[in-house]
Short mmCIF file of C-alpha atoms in Angstrom, two decimals:
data_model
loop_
_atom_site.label_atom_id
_atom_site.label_comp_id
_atom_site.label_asym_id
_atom_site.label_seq_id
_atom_site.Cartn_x
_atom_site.Cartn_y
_atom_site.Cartn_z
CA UNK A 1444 158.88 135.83 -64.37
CA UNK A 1445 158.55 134.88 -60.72
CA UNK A 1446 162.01 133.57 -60.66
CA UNK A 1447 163.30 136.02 -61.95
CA UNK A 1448 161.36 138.63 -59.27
CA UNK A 1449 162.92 136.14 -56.86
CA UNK A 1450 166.39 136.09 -58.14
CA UNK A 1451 166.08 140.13 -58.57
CA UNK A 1452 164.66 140.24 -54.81
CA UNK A 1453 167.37 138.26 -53.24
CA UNK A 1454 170.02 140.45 -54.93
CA UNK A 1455 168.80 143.69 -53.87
CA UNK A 1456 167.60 142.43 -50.17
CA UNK A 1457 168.26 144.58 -47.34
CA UNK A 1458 166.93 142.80 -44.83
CA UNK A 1459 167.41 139.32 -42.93
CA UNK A 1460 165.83 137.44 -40.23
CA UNK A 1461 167.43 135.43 -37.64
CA UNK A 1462 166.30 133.35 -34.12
CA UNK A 1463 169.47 132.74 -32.35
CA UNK A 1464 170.04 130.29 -29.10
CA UNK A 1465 173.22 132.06 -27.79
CA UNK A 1466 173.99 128.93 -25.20
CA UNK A 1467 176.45 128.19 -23.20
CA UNK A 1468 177.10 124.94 -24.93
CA UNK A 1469 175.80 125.39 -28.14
CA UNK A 1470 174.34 127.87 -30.41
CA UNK A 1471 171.60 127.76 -32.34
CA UNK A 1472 170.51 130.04 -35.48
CA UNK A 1473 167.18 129.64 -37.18
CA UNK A 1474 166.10 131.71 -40.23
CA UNK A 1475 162.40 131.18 -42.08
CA UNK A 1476 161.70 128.33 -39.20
CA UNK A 1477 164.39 126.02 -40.63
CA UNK A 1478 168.07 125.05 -38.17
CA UNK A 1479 170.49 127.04 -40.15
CA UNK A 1480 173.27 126.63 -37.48
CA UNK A 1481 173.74 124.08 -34.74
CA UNK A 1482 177.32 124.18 -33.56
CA UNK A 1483 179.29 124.36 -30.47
CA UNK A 1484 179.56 127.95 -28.59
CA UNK A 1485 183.53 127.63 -29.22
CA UNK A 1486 186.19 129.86 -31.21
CA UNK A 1487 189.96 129.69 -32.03
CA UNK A 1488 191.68 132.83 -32.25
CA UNK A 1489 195.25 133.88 -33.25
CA UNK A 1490 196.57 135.84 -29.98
CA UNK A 1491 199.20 137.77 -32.34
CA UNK A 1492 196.45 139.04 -34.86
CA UNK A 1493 193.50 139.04 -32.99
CA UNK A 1494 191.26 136.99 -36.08
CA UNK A 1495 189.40 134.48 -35.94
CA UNK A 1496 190.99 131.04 -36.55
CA UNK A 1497 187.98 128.67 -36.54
CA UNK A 1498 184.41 128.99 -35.30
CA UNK A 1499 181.81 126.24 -33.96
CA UNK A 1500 182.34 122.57 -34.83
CA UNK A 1501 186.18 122.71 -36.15
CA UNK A 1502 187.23 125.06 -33.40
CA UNK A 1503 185.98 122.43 -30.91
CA UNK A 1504 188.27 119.75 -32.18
CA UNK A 1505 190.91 121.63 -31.52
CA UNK A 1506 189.94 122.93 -27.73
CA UNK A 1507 192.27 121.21 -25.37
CA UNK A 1508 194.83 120.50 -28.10
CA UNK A 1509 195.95 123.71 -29.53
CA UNK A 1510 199.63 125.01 -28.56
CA UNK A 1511 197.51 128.74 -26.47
CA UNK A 1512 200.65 130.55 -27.84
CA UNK A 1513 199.75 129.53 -31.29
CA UNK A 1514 195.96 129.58 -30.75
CA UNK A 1515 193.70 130.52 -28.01
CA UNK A 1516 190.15 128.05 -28.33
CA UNK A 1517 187.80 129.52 -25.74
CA UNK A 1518 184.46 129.35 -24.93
CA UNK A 1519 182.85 132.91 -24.57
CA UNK A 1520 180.22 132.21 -22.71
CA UNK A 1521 180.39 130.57 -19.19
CA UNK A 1522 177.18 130.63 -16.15
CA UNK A 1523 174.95 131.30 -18.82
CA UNK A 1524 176.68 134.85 -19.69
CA UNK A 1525 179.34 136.47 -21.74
CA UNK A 1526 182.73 136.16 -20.14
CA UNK A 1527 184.81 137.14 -23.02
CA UNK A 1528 183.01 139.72 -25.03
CA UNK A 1529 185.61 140.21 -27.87
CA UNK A 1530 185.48 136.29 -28.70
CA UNK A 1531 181.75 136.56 -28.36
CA UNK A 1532 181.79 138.94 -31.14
CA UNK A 1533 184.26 137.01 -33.07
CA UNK A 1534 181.89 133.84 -32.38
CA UNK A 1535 178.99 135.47 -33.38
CA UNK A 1536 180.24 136.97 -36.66
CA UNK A 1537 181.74 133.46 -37.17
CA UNK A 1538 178.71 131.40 -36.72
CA UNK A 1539 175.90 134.36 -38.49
CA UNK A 1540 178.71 133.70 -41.55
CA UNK A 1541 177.61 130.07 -42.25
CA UNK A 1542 174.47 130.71 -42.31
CA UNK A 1543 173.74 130.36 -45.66
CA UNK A 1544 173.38 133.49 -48.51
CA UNK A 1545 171.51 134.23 -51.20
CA UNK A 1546 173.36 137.06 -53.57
CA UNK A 1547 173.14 140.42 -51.85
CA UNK A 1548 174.37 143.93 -53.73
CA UNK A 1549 174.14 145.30 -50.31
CA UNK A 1550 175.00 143.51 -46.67
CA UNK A 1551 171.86 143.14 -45.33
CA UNK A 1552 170.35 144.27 -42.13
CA UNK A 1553 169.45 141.46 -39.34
CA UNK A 1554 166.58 141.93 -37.25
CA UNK A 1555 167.38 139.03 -34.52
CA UNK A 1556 165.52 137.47 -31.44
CA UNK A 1557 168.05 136.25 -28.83
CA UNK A 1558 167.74 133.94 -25.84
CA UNK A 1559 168.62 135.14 -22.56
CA UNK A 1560 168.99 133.72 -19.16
CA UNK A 1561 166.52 134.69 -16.97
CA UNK A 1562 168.74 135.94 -14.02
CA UNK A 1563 170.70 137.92 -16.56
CA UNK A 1564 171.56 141.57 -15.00
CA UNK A 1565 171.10 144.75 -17.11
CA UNK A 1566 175.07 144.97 -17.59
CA UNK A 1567 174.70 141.43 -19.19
CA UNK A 1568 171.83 142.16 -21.63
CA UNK A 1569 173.67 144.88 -22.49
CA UNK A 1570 176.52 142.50 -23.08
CA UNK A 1571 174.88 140.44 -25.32
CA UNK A 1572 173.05 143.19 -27.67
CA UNK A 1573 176.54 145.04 -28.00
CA UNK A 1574 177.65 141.38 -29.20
CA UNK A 1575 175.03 141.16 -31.59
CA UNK A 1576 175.26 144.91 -32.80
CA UNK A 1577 178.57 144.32 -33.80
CA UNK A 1578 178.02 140.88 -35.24
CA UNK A 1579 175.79 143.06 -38.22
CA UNK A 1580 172.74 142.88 -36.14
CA UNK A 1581 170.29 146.00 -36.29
CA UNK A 1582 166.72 145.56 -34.64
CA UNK A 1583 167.18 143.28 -31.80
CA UNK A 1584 165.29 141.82 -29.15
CA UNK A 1585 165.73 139.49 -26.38
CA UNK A 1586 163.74 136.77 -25.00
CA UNK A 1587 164.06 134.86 -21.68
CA UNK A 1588 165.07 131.49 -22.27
CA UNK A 1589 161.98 129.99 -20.31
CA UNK A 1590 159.88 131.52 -22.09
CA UNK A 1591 161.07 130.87 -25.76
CA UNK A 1592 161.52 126.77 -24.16
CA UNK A 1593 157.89 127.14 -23.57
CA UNK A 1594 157.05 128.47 -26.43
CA UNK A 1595 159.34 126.44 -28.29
CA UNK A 1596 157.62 123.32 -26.15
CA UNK A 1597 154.21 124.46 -28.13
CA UNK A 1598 152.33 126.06 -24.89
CA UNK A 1599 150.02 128.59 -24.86
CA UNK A 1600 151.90 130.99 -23.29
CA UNK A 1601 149.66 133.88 -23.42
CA UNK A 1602 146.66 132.01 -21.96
CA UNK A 1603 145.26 132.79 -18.05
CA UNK A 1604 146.94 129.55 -17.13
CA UNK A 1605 150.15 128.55 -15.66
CA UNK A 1606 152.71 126.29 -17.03
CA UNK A 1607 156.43 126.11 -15.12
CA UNK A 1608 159.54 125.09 -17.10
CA UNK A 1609 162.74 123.92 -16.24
CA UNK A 1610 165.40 124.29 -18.84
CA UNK A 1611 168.76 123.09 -17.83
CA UNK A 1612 171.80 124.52 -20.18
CA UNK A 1613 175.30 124.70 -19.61
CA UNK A 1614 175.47 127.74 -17.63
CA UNK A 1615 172.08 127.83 -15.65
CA UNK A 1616 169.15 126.25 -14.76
CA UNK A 1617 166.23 128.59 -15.61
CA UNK A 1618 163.14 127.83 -13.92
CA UNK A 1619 160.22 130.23 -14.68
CA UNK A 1620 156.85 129.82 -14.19
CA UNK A 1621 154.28 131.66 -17.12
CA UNK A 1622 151.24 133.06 -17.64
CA UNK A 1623 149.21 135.47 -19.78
CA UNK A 1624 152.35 136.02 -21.88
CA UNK A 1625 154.64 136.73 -19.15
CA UNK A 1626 157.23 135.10 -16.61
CA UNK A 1627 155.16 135.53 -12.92
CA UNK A 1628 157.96 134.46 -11.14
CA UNK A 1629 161.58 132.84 -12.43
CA UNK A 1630 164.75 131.41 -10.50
CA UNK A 1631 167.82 131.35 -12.26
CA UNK A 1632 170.83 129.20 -10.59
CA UNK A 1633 174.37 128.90 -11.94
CA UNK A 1634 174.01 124.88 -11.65
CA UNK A 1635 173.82 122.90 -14.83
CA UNK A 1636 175.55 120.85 -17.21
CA UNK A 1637 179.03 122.31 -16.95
CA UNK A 1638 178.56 121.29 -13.39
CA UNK A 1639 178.09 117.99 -14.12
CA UNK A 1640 181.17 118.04 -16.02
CA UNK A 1641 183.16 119.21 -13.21
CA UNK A 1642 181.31 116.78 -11.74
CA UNK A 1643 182.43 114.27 -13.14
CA UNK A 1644 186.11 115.46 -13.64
CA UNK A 1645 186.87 115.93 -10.08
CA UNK A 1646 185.11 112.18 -9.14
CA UNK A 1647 187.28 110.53 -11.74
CA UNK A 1648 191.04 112.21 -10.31
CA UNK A 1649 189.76 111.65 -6.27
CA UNK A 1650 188.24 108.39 -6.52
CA UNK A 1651 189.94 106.54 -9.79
CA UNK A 1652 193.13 108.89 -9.48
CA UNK A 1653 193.12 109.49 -13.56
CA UNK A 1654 193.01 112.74 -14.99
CA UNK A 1655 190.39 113.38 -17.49
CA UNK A 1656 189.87 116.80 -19.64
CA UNK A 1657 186.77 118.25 -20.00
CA UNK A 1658 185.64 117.19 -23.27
CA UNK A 1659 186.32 113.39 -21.88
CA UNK A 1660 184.13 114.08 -18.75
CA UNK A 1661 181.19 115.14 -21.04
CA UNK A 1662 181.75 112.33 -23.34
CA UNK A 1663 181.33 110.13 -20.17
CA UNK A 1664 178.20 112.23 -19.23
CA UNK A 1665 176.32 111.43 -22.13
CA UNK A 1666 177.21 107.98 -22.21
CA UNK A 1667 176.40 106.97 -18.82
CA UNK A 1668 175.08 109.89 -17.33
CA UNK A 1669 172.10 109.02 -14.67
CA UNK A 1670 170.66 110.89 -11.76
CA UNK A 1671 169.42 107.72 -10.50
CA UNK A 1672 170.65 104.93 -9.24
CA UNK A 1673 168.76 102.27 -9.73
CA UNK A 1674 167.83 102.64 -13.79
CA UNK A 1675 165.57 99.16 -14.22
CA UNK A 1676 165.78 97.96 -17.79
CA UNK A 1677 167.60 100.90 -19.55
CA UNK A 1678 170.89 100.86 -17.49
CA UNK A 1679 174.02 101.44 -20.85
CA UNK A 1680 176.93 100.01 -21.06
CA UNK A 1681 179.76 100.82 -18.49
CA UNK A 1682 182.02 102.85 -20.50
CA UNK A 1683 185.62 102.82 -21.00
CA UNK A 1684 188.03 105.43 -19.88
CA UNK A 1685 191.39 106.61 -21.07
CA UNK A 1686 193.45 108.87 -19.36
CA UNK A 1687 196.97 108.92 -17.33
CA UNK A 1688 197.97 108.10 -13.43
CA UNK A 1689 197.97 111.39 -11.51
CA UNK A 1690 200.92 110.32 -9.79
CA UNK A 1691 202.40 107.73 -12.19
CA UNK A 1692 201.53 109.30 -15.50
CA UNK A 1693 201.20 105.72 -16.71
CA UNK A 1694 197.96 105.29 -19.11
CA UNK A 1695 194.83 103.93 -17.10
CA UNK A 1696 191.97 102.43 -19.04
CA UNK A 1697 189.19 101.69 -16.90
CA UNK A 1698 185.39 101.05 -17.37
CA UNK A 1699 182.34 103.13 -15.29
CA UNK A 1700 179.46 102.27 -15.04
CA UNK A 1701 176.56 104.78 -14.68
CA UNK A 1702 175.72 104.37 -10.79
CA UNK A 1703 178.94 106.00 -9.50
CA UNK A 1704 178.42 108.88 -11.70
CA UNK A 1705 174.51 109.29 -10.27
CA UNK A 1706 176.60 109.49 -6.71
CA UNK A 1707 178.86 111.92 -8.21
CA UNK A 1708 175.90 114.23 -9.51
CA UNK A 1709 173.86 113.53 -6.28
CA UNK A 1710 174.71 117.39 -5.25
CA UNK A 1711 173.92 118.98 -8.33
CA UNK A 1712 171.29 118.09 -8.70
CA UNK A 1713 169.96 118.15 -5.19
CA UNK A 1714 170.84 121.85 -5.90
CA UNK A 1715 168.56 122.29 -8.77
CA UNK A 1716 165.94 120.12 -6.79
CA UNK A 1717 165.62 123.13 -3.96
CA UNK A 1718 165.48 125.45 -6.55
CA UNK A 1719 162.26 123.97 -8.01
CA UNK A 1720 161.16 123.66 -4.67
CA UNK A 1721 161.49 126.88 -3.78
CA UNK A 1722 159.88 128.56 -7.19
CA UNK A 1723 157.09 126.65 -6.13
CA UNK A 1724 156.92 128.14 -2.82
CA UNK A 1725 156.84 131.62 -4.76
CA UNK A 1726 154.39 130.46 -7.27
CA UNK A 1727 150.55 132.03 -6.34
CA UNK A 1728 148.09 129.22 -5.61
CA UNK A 1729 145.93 129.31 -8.73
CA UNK A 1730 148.79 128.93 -11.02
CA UNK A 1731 150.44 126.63 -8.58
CA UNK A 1732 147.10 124.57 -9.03
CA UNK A 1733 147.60 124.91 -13.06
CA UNK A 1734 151.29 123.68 -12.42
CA UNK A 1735 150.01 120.00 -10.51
CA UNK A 1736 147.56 119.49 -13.45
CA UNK A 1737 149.63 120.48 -16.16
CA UNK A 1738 152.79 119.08 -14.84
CA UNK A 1739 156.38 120.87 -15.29
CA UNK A 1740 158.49 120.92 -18.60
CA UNK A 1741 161.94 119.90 -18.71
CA UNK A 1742 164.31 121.16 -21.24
CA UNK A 1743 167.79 122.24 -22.12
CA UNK A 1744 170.44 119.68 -22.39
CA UNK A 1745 170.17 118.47 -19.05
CA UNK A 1746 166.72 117.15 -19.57
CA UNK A 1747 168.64 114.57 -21.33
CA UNK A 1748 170.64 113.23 -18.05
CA UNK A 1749 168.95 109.70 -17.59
CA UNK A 1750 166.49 109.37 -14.74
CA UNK A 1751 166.64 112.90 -13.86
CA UNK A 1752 162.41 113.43 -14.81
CA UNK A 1753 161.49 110.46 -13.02
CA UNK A 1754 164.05 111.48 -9.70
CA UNK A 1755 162.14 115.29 -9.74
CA UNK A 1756 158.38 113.83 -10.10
CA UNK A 1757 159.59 111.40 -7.15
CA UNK A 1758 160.98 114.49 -5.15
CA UNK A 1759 158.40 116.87 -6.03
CA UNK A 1760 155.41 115.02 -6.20
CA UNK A 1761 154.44 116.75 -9.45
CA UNK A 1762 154.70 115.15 -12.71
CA UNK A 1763 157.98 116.23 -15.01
CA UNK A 1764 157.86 115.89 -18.60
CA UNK A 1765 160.79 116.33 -21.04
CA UNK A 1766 160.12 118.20 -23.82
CA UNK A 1767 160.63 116.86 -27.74
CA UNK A 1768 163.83 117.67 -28.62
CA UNK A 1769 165.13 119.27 -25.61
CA UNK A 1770 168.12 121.09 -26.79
CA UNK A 1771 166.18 122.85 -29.73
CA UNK A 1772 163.05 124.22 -27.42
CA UNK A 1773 165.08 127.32 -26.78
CA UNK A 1774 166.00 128.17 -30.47
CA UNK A 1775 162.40 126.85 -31.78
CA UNK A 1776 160.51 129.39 -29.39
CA UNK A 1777 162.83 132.40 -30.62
CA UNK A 1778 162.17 131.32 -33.99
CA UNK A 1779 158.24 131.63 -33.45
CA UNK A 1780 158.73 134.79 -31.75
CA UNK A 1781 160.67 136.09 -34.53
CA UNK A 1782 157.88 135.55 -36.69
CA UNK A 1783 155.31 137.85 -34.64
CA UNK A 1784 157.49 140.16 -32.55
CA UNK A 1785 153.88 141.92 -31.76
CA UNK A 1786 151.88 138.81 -30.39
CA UNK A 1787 154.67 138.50 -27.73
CA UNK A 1788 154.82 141.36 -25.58
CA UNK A 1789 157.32 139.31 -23.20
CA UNK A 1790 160.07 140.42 -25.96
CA UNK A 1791 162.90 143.33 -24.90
CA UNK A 1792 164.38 145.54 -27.12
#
């Protein structure tokens, strides 16, 4: 009998639940606490039709490849915001569509909690719920991406006690600092992991003279991407580059090694360095007090770069810890918010 109810209940639902990580990079949907969806923040569209071609994983194979006349594979989001909104629709629709179904008689309505920068403007929330309105979604809220990292991180957030978190994407660098449910103070600066990439692009043509694309400079960002130096006993590999002469055109193949990209970040990251410096400066001595003994969070994708905790706690004289799982604190935060919309008054609809 209880299948059956269940069977019966899953045709005739009208509602749906999702947590969605709408990143620069990569989005993330979550539905009843499990990943449903972790795929690239890329679509392929047909220019002459307008549809959708491809959406996520398969669409970023082809991005850098495709003939544009024959299909256009963007990325809608760029600085941590919506720069194409009609792709970020398409994406949207695209990526809520493999999330899997049970049988519905009716299309069912999708209450969602979305991640947000932290420096986003009105004009850009608005952005992002028109997205999801027209991607099927109905009662929506947004959540600061800080704050879902910390909850995602498994802080208290809604204690009297402050906790500061750094979450590096692909369009920002969010750095909040939170306490009794709310963000106190936040610095949002459009310096993160697409940087690097540039980064990285721009070191390889001036001091190797070979041109590299994009999805090459990241691949050599997570291979030997370091914001130190000097890394002791867990230096990798040097790794091997393809690519053609800028002035010959003749392939180059040519190893780095991870010290010349740490001098190629050095700037970047000194960026994101005064930022933390100076969200300290705003930060109210008894929560600045919390911060030293409870240390600051690291999250986001960049948390990943290789040396870059132990270069901040140097700098900063506070200790930096990077969160479990990094890339999922964002999406695991709006998940648990999604869950009890009313135990989180830091949520906007």
């Amino acid at each position: 009998m209880s299948v059956v109810s269940n069977i019966f209940g899953s045709f005739f639902s009208l509602k749906k639940e999702l947590a969605i990580d709408l990143g620069t990079a990569n989005t993330v949907i979550i539905e009843d606490g499990e990943i449903v969806v972790d795929e690239p923040s890329v679509v392929a569209i047909d220019p002459r039709t307008k549809n959708m071609v491809e959406v996520g994983e398969k669409a970023k194979l082809m991005y850098e490849k495709a003939a544009q006349d024959k299909v256009r594979v963007l990325r809608p989001l760029r600085n941590g915001v919506i720069a194409d909104f009609d792709a970020c629709e398409h994406m949207m629709r695209g990526l809520i569509a493999k999330v899997p179904h049970g049988r519905h008689l009716f299309s069912p309505s999708i209450r969602m909690v979305i991640g947000v920068p932290s420096g986003s403007t009105e004009v850009e929330l608005r952005a992002v719920r028109d997205s999801a309105e027209h991607a099927g979604g109905r009662d929506i809220y947004l959540l600061y991406e800080p704050m879902a990292a910390a909850i995602g991180i498994g802080l208290d957030v809604n204690a009297p006690e402050g906790n500061m978190v750094v979450d590096i994407g692909g369009g920002t660098t969010e750095i909040a600092v939170i306490s009794l449910g709310n963000v106190v103070s936040n610095s949002s600066i459009k310096c993160a992991g697409d940087d690097f990439t540039a980064d990285i692009q721009d070191y390889m043509s001036r001091q190797h003279n070979v041109s590299v694309s994009e999805r090459m400079a990241e691949r050599i960002k997570i291979n030997v991407g370091s914001a130190l130096t000097d890394l002791s006993g867990n230096a990798p590999a040097d790794y091997i580059v393809h690519g053609p002469n800028k002035i010959t055109a003749l392939p180059m193949e040519l190893p780095v090694c991870y010290q010349e990209i740490a001098h190629c970040l050095d700037n970047s990251i000194t960026k994101i360095e005064r930022a933390v410096m100076t969200a300290l400066q705003n930060t109210p001595p008894e929560l600045y007090a919390d911060i030293v003994k409870n240390g600051i969070w690291l999250t986001g994708g960049g948390a990943l770069l290789r040396g870059l905790a132990t270069r901040l706690t140097n700098k900063v004289q506070i200790e930096f810890k990077v969160a479990d799982e990094p890339l999922l604190c964002v999406a695991r935060g709006t998940g648990i918010a999604l869950d009890d919309v009313d135990a989180y008054p830091c949520l906007m609809r």
